[in-house]
Amino acid sequence: MRHTPVTPSGDRLRWVELPGADPARVYIHGLGASSPAYFAAVAAHPVLSGRRSLLADLLGFGLSDRPTDFPYTMEAHADALAVALRAAGVAGAEVIGHSMGGTVAVHLAARHPDLVSALVLVDANLDPVAPSRRSGSSGIATFTEEQFLNGGRREVRESVSPFWWATMRLAGPEALHRSAVHLARGSVRELLLDLPVPRTFLHPAPDGEPAGAARLRSAGVRVTAVPDCGHNIMIDNPEGFVRAVAGSLAP
């Protein structure tokens, strides 16, 4: 595990690093998750191994510090990650982001283009989502921060799977709520369409094509269906995930 301060207060972002050749690959987890837990097996797969790989936990999540005074916008996450990547000597990385991590990855590529040479978005959030009482970011976003800190988090715990809660419980409550609210409100679709780097959007085949797939393709985004999986593609079908990522990043 490696770490570096990424805020003026010295809050540290941490990542697990697998040695290998440059350019590096950077893996970014989704809301309430942790990159080592979600990506270690696929990053070490023989098809994808051999590259320097940073399995980064965003500030507020997983192994990283959980400051209560950080805004936890998607842009702030991207900027904090950029500080860590520069401290690690990363440039021109292939960035793989799942769900919220894909949203952060788009902001990272737009705000810090020297750090990103290609994007693979794994069933990422591109558009705003109306708050609703279902689980996920839309459910968390139905609470005010005060409500979430005073009982809402317990309600969320009862509604999510044990697998998700295993990493969600590590998140700072403020980090989890603020990230969910900003994720639900934001949109990165136009940013994604305008990026000049190779871009791929992976989605579960059972869900059908993502919204706006034709426009994504017309802008040069490769849209790839992965069979036999749900939202957590790398967990549900690691072999299919590995093949899709390798195909997306092939020269």
JSON list of N, CA and C in Angstrom, two decimals, residues 1-4 12-18 34 36 53 55-57 61-65:
[
{"chain": "A", "resi": 1, "resn": "MET", "atom": "N", "xyz": [0.84, -1.19, 0.00]},
{"chain": "A", "resi": 1, "resn": "MET", "atom": "CA", "xyz": [0.00, 0.00, 0.00]},
{"chain": "A", "resi": 1, "resn": "MET", "atom": "C", "xyz": [0.88, 1.24, 0.00]},
{"chain": "A", "resi": 2, "resn": "ARG", "atom": "N", "xyz": [0.50, 2.25, -0.79]},
{"chain": "A", "resi": 2, "resn": "ARG", "atom": "CA", "xyz": [1.22, 3.52, -0.84]},
{"chain": "A", "resi": 2, "resn": "ARG", "atom": "C", "xyz": [0.24, 4.65, -0.53]},
{"chain": "A", "resi": 3, "resn": "HIS", "atom": "N", "xyz": [0.78, 5.81, -0.22]},
{"chain": "A", "resi": 3, "resn": "HIS", "atom": "CA", "xyz": [-0.09, 6.91, 0.17]},
{"chain": "A", "resi": 3, "resn": "HIS", "atom": "C", "xyz": [0.63, 8.23, -0.03]},
{"chain": "A", "resi": 4, "resn": "THR", "atom": "N", "xyz": [-0.19, 9.29, -0.12]},
{"chain": "A", "resi": 4, "resn": "THR", "atom": "CA", "xyz": [0.36, 10.64, -0.23]},
{"chain": "A", "resi": 4, "resn": "THR", "atom": "C", "xyz": [-0.69, 11.63, 0.22]},
{"chain": "A", "resi": 12, "resn": "ARG", "atom": "N", "xyz": [-4.68, 11.91, 3.46]},
{"chain": "A", "resi": 12, "resn": "ARG", "atom": "CA", "xyz": [-3.94, 11.01, 2.58]},
{"chain": "A", "resi": 12, "resn": "ARG", "atom": "C", "xyz": [-4.87, 10.11, 1.76]},
{"chain": "A", "resi": 13, "resn": "LEU", "atom": "N", "xyz": [-4.54, 10.05, 0.48]},
{"chain": "A", "resi": 13, "resn": "LEU", "atom": "CA", "xyz": [-5.18, 9.11, -0.42]},
{"chain": "A", "resi": 13, "resn": "LEU", "atom": "C", "xyz": [-4.24, 7.91, -0.55]},
{"chain": "A", "resi": 14, "resn": "ARG", "atom": "N", "xyz": [-4.82, 6.71, -0.48]},
{"chain": "A", "resi": 14, "resn": "ARG", "atom": "CA", "xyz": [-4.02, 5.49, -0.49]},
{"chain": "A", "resi": 14, "resn": "ARG", "atom": "C", "xyz": [-4.39, 4.60, -1.67]},
{"chain": "A", "resi": 15, "resn": "TRP", "atom": "N", "xyz": [-3.41, 3.84, -2.11]},
{"chain": "A", "resi": 15, "resn": "TRP", "atom": "CA", "xyz": [-3.65, 2.91, -3.20]},
{"chain": "A", "resi": 15, "resn": "TRP", "atom": "C", "xyz": [-2.78, 1.68, -3.02]},
{"chain": "A", "resi": 16, "resn": "VAL", "atom": "N", "xyz": [-3.22, 0.57, -3.58]},
{"chain": "A", "resi": 16, "resn": "VAL", "atom": "CA", "xyz": [-2.42, -0.65, -3.68]},
{"chain": "A", "resi": 16, "resn": "VAL", "atom": "C", "xyz": [-1.82, -0.66, -5.07]},
{"chain": "A", "resi": 17, "resn": "GLU", "atom": "N", "xyz": [-0.50, -0.90, -5.13]},
{"chain": "A", "resi": 17, "resn": "GLU", "atom": "CA", "xyz": [0.19, -0.82, -6.42]},
{"chain": "A", "resi": 17, "resn": "GLU", "atom": "C", "xyz": [0.78, -2.17, -6.79]},
{"chain": "A", "resi": 18, "resn": "LEU", "atom": "N", "xyz": [0.50, -2.59, -8.02]},
{"chain": "A", "resi": 18, "resn": "LEU", "atom": "CA", "xyz": [1.09, -3.80, -8.59]},
{"chain": "A", "resi": 18, "resn": "LEU", "atom": "C", "xyz": [2.19, -3.37, -9.55]},
{"chain": "A", "resi": 34, "resn": "SER", "atom": "N", "xyz": [-14.20, -0.06, -2.84]},
{"chain": "A", "resi": 34, "resn": "SER", "atom": "CA", "xyz": [-12.77, 0.04, -2.62]},
{"chain": "A", "resi": 34, "resn": "SER", "atom": "C", "xyz": [-12.08, -0.66, -3.79]},
{"chain": "A", "resi": 36, "resn": "PRO", "atom": "N", "xyz": [-9.01, -2.05, -4.29]},
{"chain": "A", "resi": 36, "resn": "PRO", "atom": "CA", "xyz": [-8.38, -3.35, -4.09]},
{"chain": "A", "resi": 36, "resn": "PRO", "atom": "C", "xyz": [-9.40, -4.49, -4.00]},
{"chain": "A", "resi": 53, "resn": "SER", "atom": "N", "xyz": [0.05, -1.03, -12.03]},
{"chain": "A", "resi": 53, "resn": "SER", "atom": "CA", "xyz": [-1.38, -0.84, -11.78]},
{"chain": "A", "resi": 53, "resn": "SER", "atom": "C", "xyz": [-1.59, -0.23, -10.41]},
{"chain": "A", "resi": 55, "resn": "LEU", "atom": "N", "xyz": [-4.43, 0.65, -7.76]},
{"chain": "A", "resi": 55, "resn": "LEU", "atom": "CA", "xyz": [-5.82, 0.41, -7.35]},
{"chain": "A", "resi": 55, "resn": "LEU", "atom": "C", "xyz": [-6.12, 1.44, -6.27]},
{"chain": "A", "resi": 56, "resn": "ALA", "atom": "N", "xyz": [-6.68, 2.57, -6.70]},
{"chain": "A", "resi": 56, "resn": "ALA", "atom": "CA", "xyz": [-6.78, 3.75, -5.85]},
{"chain": "A", "resi": 56, "resn": "ALA", "atom": "C", "xyz": [-8.11, 3.80, -5.11]},
{"chain": "A", "resi": 57, "resn": "ASP", "atom": "N", "xyz": [-8.03, 4.14, -3.83]},
{"chain": "A", "resi": 57, "resn": "ASP", "atom": "CA", "xyz": [-9.23, 4.42, -3.05]},
{"chain": "A", "resi": 57, "resn": "ASP", "atom": "C", "xyz": [-9.41, 5.94, -2.96]},
{"chain": "A", "resi": 61, "resn": "PHE", "atom": "N", "xyz": [-12.99, 6.95, 1.21]},
{"chain": "A", "resi": 61, "resn": "PHE", "atom": "CA", "xyz": [-13.42, 5.57, 0.98]},
{"chain": "A", "resi": 61, "resn": "PHE", "atom": "C", "xyz": [-12.27, 4.59, 1.21]},
{"chain": "A", "resi": 62, "resn": "GLY", "atom": "N", "xyz": [-12.64, 3.36, 1.52]},
{"chain": "A", "resi": 62, "resn": "GLY", "atom": "CA", "xyz": [-11.67, 2.28, 1.60]},
{"chain": "A", "resi": 62, "resn": "GLY", "atom": "C", "xyz": [-10.52, 2.58, 2.54]},
{"chain": "A", "resi": 63, "resn": "LEU", "atom": "N", "xyz": [-9.31, 2.51, 2.01]},
{"chain": "A", "resi": 63, "resn": "LEU", "atom": "CA", "xyz": [-8.10, 2.68, 2.80]},
{"chain": "A", "resi": 63, "resn": "LEU", "atom": "C", "xyz": [-7.72, 4.15, 3.01]},
{"chain": "A", "resi": 64, "resn": "SER", "atom": "N", "xyz": [-8.35, 5.04, 2.28]},
{"chain": "A", "resi": 64, "resn": "SER", "atom": "CA", "xyz": [-7.96, 6.45, 2.33]},
{"chain": "A", "resi": 64, "resn": "SER", "atom": "C", "xyz": [-8.56, 7.18, 3.53]},
{"chain": "A", "resi": 65, "resn": "ASP", "atom": "N", "xyz": [-8.00, 8.35, 3.83]},
{"chain": "A", "resi": 65, "resn": "ASP", "atom": "CA", "xyz": [-8.50, 9.16, 4.93]},
{"chain": "A", "resi": 65, "resn": "ASP", "atom": "C", "xyz": [-9.92, 9.64, 4.64]}
]
